[in-house]
Amino acid sequence: MKLIYGLEKDAEDVDFDKLYPEYIRKLSKIHWTPIEIAATAINWLASSSETKILDIGSGVGKFCILGGILSGAQFTGVEKRENLVQEANKALSKLSIENVNFIYSNITEINFIKYNAFYYFNPFCEQVASGDWIDLNVSFSDKKHRMYEQYVFNQLSKMPLGTMLVTYCSQDFSPPPTYKIHDMMFDGLLVLWARTTI
């Protein structure tokens, strides 16, 4: 059975990446979520068609697109690079998926209360990285890194009980203490959190 766009159900990342132009494919290994990781996170988060998942720093939309393929949940990706949002929408236009959309915006403009689950793949690491940037079309600083992480922390603090969060390769980010680890895989790189107390 076909998965999408001529890909088999057991498609690998190199196959999925054919949705994108070459310059995007070259960034895949470092910057886009591997299919195996995404499928696990989606299985955790996408409990029903009522689930509204926000991908914080969605890049070219790989996680959201896979979510739209593998579940009936609603996926929204927010990304501050306009060219990446454009590539995400181009990839999406090749598919018959109606439960995915992308927003060109800074995370600080997003009210989390519209969503009930979140995916966080170290979206602000470029701010403090010494290399492997997506591009140099945005400015980087420790101050921005702290500001973005604090904004996400504050927004998560306002969410109701039962809110779900998946972090990937984000060991330096600590959610509010009201979130407890519910599951963990891939040597602790992928963590499922749930808000359990007020």
mmCIF file with all atom_site columns, N, CA and C in Angstrom, residues 4-61:
data_model
loop_
_atom_site.group_PDB
_atom_site.id
_atom_site.type_symbol
_atom_site.label_atom_id
_atom_site.label_alt_id
_atom_site.label_comp_id
_atom_site.label_asym_id
_atom_site.label_entity_id
_atom_site.label_seq_id
_atom_site.pdbx_PDB_ins_code
_atom_site.Cartn_x
_atom_site.Cartn_y
_atom_site.Cartn_z
_atom_site.occupancy
_atom_site.B_iso_or_equiv
_atom_site.pdbx_formal_charge
_atom_site.auth_seq_id
_atom_site.auth_comp_id
_atom_site.auth_asym_id
_atom_site.auth_atom_id
_atom_site.pdbx_PDB_model_num
ATOM 1   N N  . ILE A 1 4  ? 2.448   7.977  0.584  1.00 0.00 ? 4  ILE A N  1
ATOM 2   C CA . ILE A 1 4  ? 2.182   9.280  -0.012 1.00 0.00 ? 4  ILE A CA 1
ATOM 3   C C  . ILE A 1 4  ? 3.084   9.481  -1.215 1.00 0.00 ? 4  ILE A C  1
ATOM 4   N N  . TYR A 1 5  ? 2.633   10.239 -2.153 1.00 0.00 ? 5  TYR A N  1
ATOM 5   C CA . TYR A 1 5  ? 3.486   10.767 -3.206 1.00 0.00 ? 5  TYR A CA 1
ATOM 6   C C  . TYR A 1 5  ? 4.378   9.681  -3.815 1.00 0.00 ? 5  TYR A C  1
ATOM 7   N N  . GLY A 1 6  ? 3.804   8.482  -3.975 1.00 0.00 ? 6  GLY A N  1
ATOM 8   C CA . GLY A 1 6  ? 4.570   7.396  -4.559 1.00 0.00 ? 6  GLY A CA 1
ATOM 9   C C  . GLY A 1 6  ? 5.494   6.693  -3.594 1.00 0.00 ? 6  GLY A C  1
ATOM 10  N N  . LEU A 1 7  ? 5.430   7.006  -2.307 1.00 0.00 ? 7  LEU A N  1
ATOM 11  C CA . LEU A 1 7  ? 6.294   6.365  -1.321 1.00 0.00 ? 7  LEU A CA 1
ATOM 12  C C  . LEU A 1 7  ? 5.607   5.141  -0.733 1.00 0.00 ? 7  LEU A C  1
ATOM 13  N N  . GLU A 1 8  ? 6.387   4.113  -0.452 1.00 0.00 ? 8  GLU A N  1
ATOM 14  C CA . GLU A 1 8  ? 5.835   2.938  0.198  1.00 0.00 ? 8  GLU A CA 1
ATOM 15  C C  . GLU A 1 8  ? 5.626   3.221  1.672  1.00 0.00 ? 8  GLU A C  1
ATOM 16  N N  . LYS A 1 9  ? 4.817   2.381  2.313  1.00 0.00 ? 9  LYS A N  1
ATOM 17  C CA . LYS A 1 9  ? 4.491   2.591  3.722  1.00 0.00 ? 9  LYS A CA 1
ATOM 18  C C  . LYS A 1 9  ? 5.734   2.579  4.601  1.00 0.00 ? 9  LYS A C  1
ATOM 19  N N  . ASP A 1 10 ? 6.741   1.792  4.212  1.00 0.00 ? 10 ASP A N  1
ATOM 20  C CA . ASP A 1 10 ? 7.971   1.721  5.001  1.00 0.00 ? 10 ASP A CA 1
ATOM 21  C C  . ASP A 1 10 ? 9.041   2.672  4.450  1.00 0.00 ? 10 ASP A C  1
ATOM 22  N N  . ALA A 1 11 ? 8.585   3.777  3.873  1.00 0.00 ? 11 ALA A N  1
ATOM 23  C CA . ALA A 1 11 ? 9.508   4.750  3.273  1.00 0.00 ? 11 ALA A CA 1
ATOM 24  C C  . ALA A 1 11 ? 10.539  5.229  4.284  1.00 0.00 ? 11 ALA A C  1
ATOM 25  N N  . GLU A 1 12 ? 11.732  5.485  3.794  1.00 0.00 ? 12 GLU A N  1
ATOM 26  C CA . GLU A 1 12 ? 12.788  6.033  4.634  1.00 0.00 ? 12 GLU A CA 1
ATOM 27  C C  . GLU A 1 12 ? 12.874  7.538  4.407  1.00 0.00 ? 12 GLU A C  1
ATOM 28  N N  . ASP A 1 13 ? 13.668  8.188  5.237  1.00 0.00 ? 13 ASP A N  1
ATOM 29  C CA . ASP A 1 13 ? 13.759  9.646  5.164  1.00 0.00 ? 13 ASP A CA 1
ATOM 30  C C  . ASP A 1 13 ? 14.219  10.132 3.804  1.00 0.00 ? 13 ASP A C  1
ATOM 31  N N  . VAL A 1 14 ? 15.137  9.417  3.179  1.00 0.00 ? 14 VAL A N  1
ATOM 32  C CA . VAL A 1 14 ? 15.635  9.845  1.874  1.00 0.00 ? 14 VAL A CA 1
ATOM 33  C C  . VAL A 1 14 ? 14.513  9.828  0.845  1.00 0.00 ? 14 VAL A C  1
ATOM 34  N N  . ASP A 1 15 ? 13.557  8.913  1.005  1.00 0.00 ? 15 ASP A N  1
ATOM 35  C CA . ASP A 1 15 ? 12.411  8.870  0.100  1.00 0.00 ? 15 ASP A CA 1
ATOM 36  C C  . ASP A 1 15 ? 11.459  10.035 0.369  1.00 0.00 ? 15 ASP A C  1
ATOM 37  N N  . PHE A 1 16 ? 11.163  10.258 1.634  1.00 0.00 ? 16 PHE A N  1
ATOM 38  C CA . PHE A 1 16 ? 10.278  11.364 1.998  1.00 0.00 ? 16 PHE A CA 1
ATOM 39  C C  . PHE A 1 16 ? 10.837  12.698 1.533  1.00 0.00 ? 16 PHE A C  1
ATOM 40  N N  . ASP A 1 17 ? 12.139  12.835 1.667  1.00 0.00 ? 17 ASP A N  1
ATOM 41  C CA . ASP A 1 17 ? 12.777  14.117 1.340  1.00 0.00 ? 17 ASP A CA 1
ATOM 42  C C  . ASP A 1 17 ? 12.687  14.463 -0.141 1.00 0.00 ? 17 ASP A C  1
ATOM 43  N N  . LYS A 1 18 ? 12.261  13.523 -0.977 1.00 0.00 ? 18 LYS A N  1
ATOM 44  C CA . LYS A 1 18 ? 12.076  13.817 -2.394 1.00 0.00 ? 18 LYS A CA 1
ATOM 45  C C  . LYS A 1 18 ? 10.938  14.807 -2.632 1.00 0.00 ? 18 LYS A C  1
ATOM 46  N N  . LEU A 1 19 ? 10.134  15.048 -1.586 1.00 0.00 ? 19 LEU A N  1
ATOM 47  C CA . LEU A 1 19 ? 9.099   16.073 -1.671 1.00 0.00 ? 19 LEU A CA 1
ATOM 48  C C  . LEU A 1 19 ? 9.699   17.476 -1.799 1.00 0.00 ? 19 LEU A C  1
ATOM 49  N N  . TYR A 1 20 ? 10.973  17.603 -1.444 1.00 0.00 ? 20 TYR A N  1
ATOM 50  C CA . TYR A 1 20 ? 11.609  18.909 -1.323 1.00 0.00 ? 20 TYR A CA 1
ATOM 51  C C  . TYR A 1 20 ? 12.742  19.095 -2.328 1.00 0.00 ? 20 TYR A C  1
ATOM 52  N N  . PRO A 1 21 ? 13.113  20.343 -2.614 1.00 0.00 ? 21 PRO A N  1
ATOM 53  C CA . PRO A 1 21 ? 14.258  20.592 -3.492 1.00 0.00 ? 21 PRO A CA 1
ATOM 54  C C  . PRO A 1 21 ? 15.574  20.193 -2.822 1.00 0.00 ? 21 PRO A C  1
ATOM 55  N N  . GLU A 1 22 ? 16.622  20.141 -3.605 1.00 0.00 ? 22 GLU A N  1
ATOM 56  C CA . GLU A 1 22 ? 17.898  19.621 -3.142 1.00 0.00 ? 22 GLU A CA 1
ATOM 57  C C  . GLU A 1 22 ? 18.447  20.397 -1.944 1.00 0.00 ? 22 GLU A C  1
ATOM 58  N N  . TYR A 1 23 ? 18.323  21.700 -1.936 1.00 0.00 ? 23 TYR A N  1
ATOM 59  C CA . TYR A 1 23 ? 18.906  22.470 -0.827 1.00 0.00 ? 23 TYR A CA 1
ATOM 60  C C  . TYR A 1 23 ? 18.223  22.154 0.498  1.00 0.00 ? 23 TYR A C  1
ATOM 61  N N  . ILE A 1 24 ? 16.960  21.739 0.450  1.00 0.00 ? 24 ILE A N  1
ATOM 62  C CA . ILE A 1 24 ? 16.238  21.335 1.660  1.00 0.00 ? 24 ILE A CA 1
ATOM 63  C C  . ILE A 1 24 ? 16.671  19.933 2.080  1.00 0.00 ? 24 ILE A C  1
ATOM 64  N N  . ARG A 1 25 ? 16.859  19.050 1.102  1.00 0.00 ? 25 ARG A N  1
ATOM 65  C CA . ARG A 1 25 ? 17.274  17.682 1.415  1.00 0.00 ? 25 ARG A CA 1
ATOM 66  C C  . ARG A 1 25 ? 18.606  17.655 2.152  1.00 0.00 ? 25 ARG A C  1
ATOM 67  N N  . LYS A 1 26 ? 19.507  18.557 1.779  1.00 0.00 ? 26 LYS A N  1
ATOM 68  C CA . LYS A 1 26 ? 20.829  18.587 2.405  1.00 0.00 ? 26 LYS A CA 1
ATOM 69  C C  . LYS A 1 26 ? 20.762  18.926 3.896  1.00 0.00 ? 26 LYS A C  1
ATOM 70  N N  . LEU A 1 27 ? 19.688  19.577 4.312  1.00 0.00 ? 27 LEU A N  1
ATOM 71  C CA . LEU A 1 27 ? 19.519  19.966 5.712  1.00 0.00 ? 27 LEU A CA 1
ATOM 72  C C  . LEU A 1 27 ? 18.814  18.897 6.544  1.00 0.00 ? 27 LEU A C  1
ATOM 73  N N  . SER A 1 28 ? 18.327  17.875 5.881  1.00 0.00 ? 28 SER A N  1
ATOM 74  C CA . SER A 1 28 ? 17.419  16.936 6.532  1.00 0.00 ? 28 SER A CA 1
ATOM 75  C C  . SER A 1 28 ? 18.011  16.228 7.737  1.00 0.00 ? 28 SER A C  1
ATOM 76  N N  . LYS A 1 29 ? 19.207  15.723 7.615  1.00 0.00 ? 29 LYS A N  1
ATOM 77  C CA . LYS A 1 29 ? 19.783  14.879 8.666  1.00 0.00 ? 29 LYS A CA 1
ATOM 78  C C  . LYS A 1 29 ? 19.889  15.599 10.003 1.00 0.00 ? 29 LYS A C  1
ATOM 79  N N  . ILE A 1 30 ? 20.166  16.894 9.960  1.00 0.00 ? 30 ILE A N  1
ATOM 80  C CA . ILE A 1 30 ? 20.342  17.654 11.198 1.00 0.00 ? 30 ILE A CA 1
ATOM 81  C C  . ILE A 1 30 ? 19.051  18.346 11.635 1.00 0.00 ? 30 ILE A C  1
ATOM 82  N N  . HIS A 1 31 ? 18.298  18.890 10.689 1.00 0.00 ? 31 HIS A N  1
ATOM 83  C CA . HIS A 1 31 ? 17.235  19.824 11.051 1.00 0.00 ? 31 HIS A CA 1
ATOM 84  C C  . HIS A 1 31 ? 15.813  19.295 10.976 1.00 0.00 ? 31 HIS A C  1
ATOM 85  N N  . TRP A 1 32 ? 15.550  18.183 10.269 1.00 0.00 ? 32 TRP A N  1
ATOM 86  C CA . TRP A 1 32 ? 14.171  17.706 10.143 1.00 0.00 ? 32 TRP A CA 1
ATOM 87  C C  . TRP A 1 32 ? 14.020  16.386 10.904 1.00 0.00 ? 32 TRP A C  1
ATOM 88  N N  . THR A 1 33 ? 12.884  16.183 11.515 1.00 0.00 ? 33 THR A N  1
ATOM 89  C CA . THR A 1 33 ? 12.626  15.008 12.346 1.00 0.00 ? 33 THR A CA 1
ATOM 90  C C  . THR A 1 33 ? 12.651  13.730 11.511 1.00 0.00 ? 33 THR A C  1
ATOM 91  N N  . PRO A 1 34 ? 13.417  12.713 11.921 1.00 0.00 ? 34 PRO A N  1
ATOM 92  C CA . PRO A 1 34 ? 13.392  11.419 11.225 1.00 0.00 ? 34 PRO A CA 1
ATOM 93  C C  . PRO A 1 34 ? 12.000  10.783 11.294 1.00 0.00 ? 34 PRO A C  1
ATOM 94  N N  . ILE A 1 35 ? 11.640  10.039 10.278 1.00 0.00 ? 35 ILE A N  1
ATOM 95  C CA . ILE A 1 35 ? 10.317  9.423  10.208 1.00 0.00 ? 35 ILE A CA 1
ATOM 96  C C  . ILE A 1 35 ? 10.028  8.565  11.430 1.00 0.00 ? 35 ILE A C  1
ATOM 97  N N  . GLU A 1 36 ? 10.980  7.753  11.859 1.00 0.00 ? 36 GLU A N  1
ATOM 98  C CA . GLU A 1 36 ? 10.749  6.862  12.995 1.00 0.00 ? 36 GLU A CA 1
ATOM 99  C C  . GLU A 1 36 ? 10.432  7.654  14.261 1.00 0.00 ? 36 GLU A C  1
ATOM 100 N N  . ILE A 1 37 ? 11.143  8.736  14.472 1.00 0.00 ? 37 ILE A N  1
ATOM 101 C CA . ILE A 1 37 ? 10.899  9.593  15.632 1.00 0.00 ? 37 ILE A CA 1
ATOM 102 C C  . ILE A 1 37 ? 9.527   10.243 15.516 1.00 0.00 ? 37 ILE A C  1
ATOM 103 N N  . ALA A 1 38 ? 9.246   10.810 14.350 1.00 0.00 ? 38 ALA A N  1
ATOM 104 C CA . ALA A 1 38 ? 7.965   11.489 14.139 1.00 0.00 ? 38 ALA A CA 1
ATOM 105 C C  . ALA A 1 38 ? 6.794   10.541 14.347 1.00 0.00 ? 38 ALA A C  1
ATOM 106 N N  . ALA A 1 39 ? 6.890   9.335  13.810 1.00 0.00 ? 39 ALA A N  1
ATOM 107 C CA . ALA A 1 39 ? 5.787   8.373  13.937 1.00 0.00 ? 39 ALA A CA 1
ATOM 108 C C  . ALA A 1 39 ? 5.508   8.036  15.396 1.00 0.00 ? 39 ALA A C  1
ATOM 109 N N  . THR A 1 40 ? 6.570   7.897  16.188 1.00 0.00 ? 40 THR A N  1
ATOM 110 C CA . THR A 1 40 ? 6.393   7.613  17.610 1.00 0.00 ? 40 THR A CA 1
ATOM 111 C C  . THR A 1 40 ? 5.728   8.791  18.319 1.00 0.00 ? 40 THR A C  1
ATOM 112 N N  . ALA A 1 41 ? 6.221   9.997  18.051 1.00 0.00 ? 41 ALA A N  1
ATOM 113 C CA . ALA A 1 41 ? 5.651   11.194 18.676 1.00 0.00 ? 41 ALA A CA 1
ATOM 114 C C  . ALA A 1 41 ? 4.190   11.380 18.272 1.00 0.00 ? 41 ALA A C  1
ATOM 115 N N  . ILE A 1 42 ? 3.889   11.159 17.019 1.00 0.00 ? 42 ILE A N  1
ATOM 116 C CA . ILE A 1 42 ? 2.520   11.298 16.519 1.00 0.00 ? 42 ILE A CA 1
ATOM 117 C C  . ILE A 1 42 ? 1.608   10.273 17.188 1.00 0.00 ? 42 ILE A C  1
ATOM 118 N N  . ASN A 1 43 ? 2.088   9.067  17.346 1.00 0.00 ? 43 ASN A N  1
ATOM 119 C CA . ASN A 1 43 ? 1.308   8.026  18.022 1.00 0.00 ? 43 ASN A CA 1
ATOM 120 C C  . ASN A 1 43 ? 0.981   8.421  19.461 1.00 0.00 ? 43 ASN A C  1
ATOM 121 N N  . TRP A 1 44 ? 1.936   9.077  20.125 1.00 0.00 ? 44 TRP A N  1
ATOM 122 C CA . TRP A 1 44 ? 1.705   9.549  21.488 1.00 0.00 ? 44 TRP A CA 1
ATOM 123 C C  . TRP A 1 44 ? 0.692   10.690 21.529 1.00 0.00 ? 44 TRP A C  1
ATOM 124 N N  . LEU A 1 45 ? 0.847   11.653 20.636 1.00 0.00 ? 45 LEU A N  1
ATOM 125 C CA . LEU A 1 45 ? 0.096   12.906 20.726 1.00 0.00 ? 45 LEU A CA 1
ATOM 126 C C  . LEU A 1 45 ? -1.278  12.875 20.080 1.00 0.00 ? 45 LEU A C  1
ATOM 127 N N  . ALA A 1 46 ? -1.391  12.209 18.951 1.00 0.00 ? 46 ALA A N  1
ATOM 128 C CA . ALA A 1 46 ? -2.595  12.322 18.118 1.00 0.00 ? 46 ALA A CA 1
ATOM 129 C C  . ALA A 1 46 ? -3.655  11.316 18.529 1.00 0.00 ? 46 ALA A C  1
ATOM 130 N N  . SER A 1 47 ? -4.259  11.547 19.678 1.00 0.00 ? 47 SER A N  1
ATOM 131 C CA . SER A 1 47 ? -5.217  10.583 20.230 1.00 0.00 ? 47 SER A CA 1
ATOM 132 C C  . SER A 1 47 ? -6.565  10.593 19.522 1.00 0.00 ? 47 SER A C  1
ATOM 133 N N  . SER A 1 48 ? -6.938  11.724 18.912 1.00 0.00 ? 48 SER A N  1
ATOM 134 C CA . SER A 1 48 ? -8.229  11.801 18.233 1.00 0.00 ? 48 SER A CA 1
ATOM 135 C C  . SER A 1 48 ? -8.214  12.945 17.230 1.00 0.00 ? 48 SER A C  1
ATOM 136 N N  . SER A 1 49 ? -9.307  13.062 16.475 1.00 0.00 ? 49 SER A N  1
ATOM 137 C CA . SER A 1 49 ? -9.427  14.152 15.503 1.00 0.00 ? 49 SER A CA 1
ATOM 138 C C  . SER A 1 49 ? -9.616  15.499 16.209 1.00 0.00 ? 49 SER A C  1
ATOM 139 N N  . GLU A 1 50 ? -9.893  15.462 17.508 1.00 0.00 ? 50 GLU A N  1
ATOM 140 C CA . GLU A 1 50 ? -10.050 16.690 18.288 1.00 0.00 ? 50 GLU A CA 1
ATOM 141 C C  . GLU A 1 50 ? -8.709  17.238 18.775 1.00 0.00 ? 50 GLU A C  1
ATOM 142 N N  . THR A 1 51 ? -7.643  16.450 18.648 1.00 0.00 ? 51 THR A N  1
ATOM 143 C CA . THR A 1 51 ? -6.324  16.890 19.104 1.00 0.00 ? 51 THR A CA 1
ATOM 144 C C  . THR A 1 51 ? -5.767  17.930 18.140 1.00 0.00 ? 51 THR A C  1
ATOM 145 N N  . LYS A 1 52 ? -5.324  19.054 18.693 1.00 0.00 ? 52 LYS A N  1
ATOM 146 C CA . LYS A 1 52 ? -4.746  20.132 17.896 1.00 0.00 ? 52 LYS A CA 1
ATOM 147 C C  . LYS A 1 52 ? -3.295  20.299 18.321 1.00 0.00 ? 52 LYS A C  1
ATOM 148 N N  . ILE A 1 53 ? -2.389  19.909 17.437 1.00 0.00 ? 53 ILE A N  1
ATOM 149 C CA . ILE A 1 53 ? -0.965  19.836 17.751 1.00 0.00 ? 53 ILE A CA 1
ATOM 150 C C  . ILE A 1 53 ? -0.225  20.993 17.100 1.00 0.00 ? 53 ILE A C  1
ATOM 151 N N  . LEU A 1 54 ? 0.571   21.684 17.898 1.00 0.00 ? 54 LEU A N  1
ATOM 152 C CA . LEU A 1 54 ? 1.412   22.770 17.389 1.00 0.00 ? 54 LEU A CA 1
ATOM 153 C C  . LEU A 1 54 ? 2.853   22.290 17.333 1.00 0.00 ? 54 LEU A C  1
ATOM 154 N N  . ASP A 1 55 ? 3.454   22.366 16.157 1.00 0.00 ? 55 ASP A N  1
ATOM 155 C CA . ASP A 1 55 ? 4.878   22.086 15.975 1.00 0.00 ? 55 ASP A CA 1
ATOM 156 C C  . ASP A 1 55 ? 5.612   23.414 16.078 1.00 0.00 ? 55 ASP A C  1
ATOM 157 N N  . ILE A 1 56 ? 6.398   23.567 17.141 1.00 0.00 ? 56 ILE A N  1
ATOM 158 C CA . ILE A 1 56 ? 7.090   24.813 17.438 1.00 0.00 ? 56 ILE A CA 1
ATOM 159 C C  . ILE A 1 56 ? 8.394   24.864 16.641 1.00 0.00 ? 56 ILE A C  1
ATOM 160 N N  . GLY A 1 57 ? 8.422   25.702 15.614 1.00 0.00 ? 57 GLY A N  1
ATOM 161 C CA . GLY A 1 57 ? 9.581   25.748 14.728 1.00 0.00 ? 57 GLY A CA 1
ATOM 162 C C  . GLY A 1 57 ? 9.514   24.621 13.725 1.00 0.00 ? 57 GLY A C  1
ATOM 163 N N  . SER A 1 58 ? 8.536   24.674 12.837 1.00 0.00 ? 58 SER A N  1
ATOM 164 C CA . SER A 1 58 ? 8.190   23.523 11.990 1.00 0.00 ? 58 SER A CA 1
ATOM 165 C C  . SER A 1 58 ? 9.068   23.361 10.758 1.00 0.00 ? 58 SER A C  1
ATOM 166 N N  . GLY A 1 59 ? 9.968   24.306 10.493 1.00 0.00 ? 59 GLY A N  1
ATOM 167 C CA . GLY A 1 59 ? 10.866  24.135 9.349  1.00 0.00 ? 59 GLY A CA 1
ATOM 168 C C  . GLY A 1 59 ? 10.096  23.965 8.058  1.00 0.00 ? 59 GLY A C  1
ATOM 169 N N  . VAL A 1 60 ? 10.401  22.894 7.332  1.00 0.00 ? 60 VAL A N  1
ATOM 170 C CA . VAL A 1 60 ? 9.724   22.622 6.056  1.00 0.00 ? 60 VAL A CA 1
ATOM 171 C C  . VAL A 1 60 ? 8.501   21.716 6.224  1.00 0.00 ? 60 VAL A C  1
ATOM 172 N N  . GLY A 1 61 ? 8.073   21.535 7.467  1.00 0.00 ? 61 GLY A N  1
ATOM 173 C CA . GLY A 1 61 ? 6.787   20.890 7.708  1.00 0.00 ? 61 GLY A CA 1
ATOM 174 C C  . GLY A 1 61 ? 6.773   19.376 7.754  1.00 0.00 ? 61 GLY A C  1
#
